[in-house]
Amino acid sequence: MKVFSGNSNPALASAICQYLSAKMGKATVEQFPDGEKFIRVEDDVRGTDCFVVQSTCNPVDENLMELLIFLDCLRRASARRITAVVPYFGYARQDRKDEGRVPITAKLVANLMTTAGADRVLGVDLHAHQLQGFFDIPVDHLTGELVLSEYFGNKNIKDLTVVSPDVGNIKTASLYVSSLGADLAIVHKKRLSGDTVEAAELIGDVKGRNILMVDDIIATAGTVCSAAQMVRDRGAKRIFVGATHGVFAGQALERLSKAPIDEIVVTDTIPLSDEAKALGRITVLSCAAMIGEAIHRIHKNESVSSLFRKKKKFD
Ligand code: R5P
């Protein structure tokens, strides 16, 4: 087995290697003067089970292209099996044609990965479960809920209500409700533009409750900030936010700095920028053990879904 890392998230890749007690595969990634990327795998990978860790986060196109070149490179070097380990899958949110003349980029990216040489994909919270069906190769779909629930469970927050800031996220929020033994409330949001949303309705009671708001992605933070303001206006006490992917784009940090949120917890599927660190209210949990354990099981042909059925799965 060999684990390689692209340039998007080397810290997570090396933490995964540490979990696996594996040495990181050697590769040279360079850029030609005209901006094109060049990758050479330095290890012999003929007949090897290869894993490439690369989040397709900002700069999205550059990181995506690097992943595709990596896959191509490994296939041409006669790797036995290649798994694209994509902790954050960019372009996932454009997953349907809900108006005329728009693309479905999630499907396009799935096609590109397969064409480039991926035999399998290992992802974390791919935005929607049905994205697995965009691939005609096996997809193992992990969830940051395993890591985030454990963190919030250890906080023993009393009178806890889990809030889904978006109707589309209820299934994920229900997972937290079960693992934390909390109540559920739902905010119905209206998206006014790409970076502006409005919390329109609240279903459930939040008065006098402590809140854990959960989402898969914080991008411009419009969703969680408007929902946080709504629950605070309706009498919520402390407000925590847990999300798998901290994209923090556009006005996100400015919005979060003004929002009535006590703590924002994300995972390391995307590296945290210095500006985000400076906000001081963001806690980052690592997915390395969860992803490392999934890689180990894929390599050994063991069940990955059983990761979700056991407690303390990767201690
Ligand atoms: C929406 O379907 C997602 O679950 C997130 O709520 C959304 O992508 C977050 O975007 P933003 O932070 O820009 O509001």
XYZ file of C-alpha atoms and ligand atoms in Angstrom, residues 93 127 165-166 168-169 189 191 194-195 197 215-224 255, ligand 1:
36
model
C -23.060 21.622 -4.529
C -22.833 17.253 0.391
C -30.028 25.447 9.443
C -31.452 24.101 6.210
C -31.994 19.667 3.156
C -29.757 18.845 6.099
C -33.843 29.097 4.706
C -31.373 31.515 -0.725
C -25.017 32.752 -4.119
C -23.839 34.404 -0.900
C -29.565 33.613 2.559
C -24.130 21.583 8.586
C -21.859 19.902 6.070
C -20.246 23.105 4.775
C -19.667 26.626 6.005
C -18.907 28.559 2.822
C -19.924 32.231 3.034
C -21.444 31.467 6.479
C -24.725 33.115 5.448
C -26.645 29.941 6.329
C -25.322 29.409 9.858
C -20.126 37.414 9.336
C -26.469 23.827 1.662
O -27.136 23.035 1.036
C -25.321 23.409 2.519
O -25.663 22.365 3.386
C -24.805 24.586 3.331
O -25.821 25.012 4.200
C -24.401 25.723 2.459
O -23.641 25.271 1.394
C -23.602 26.732 3.247
O -23.305 27.807 2.409
P -23.073 29.244 3.015
O -22.119 29.111 4.170
O -22.491 30.028 1.880
O -24.399 29.789 3.440
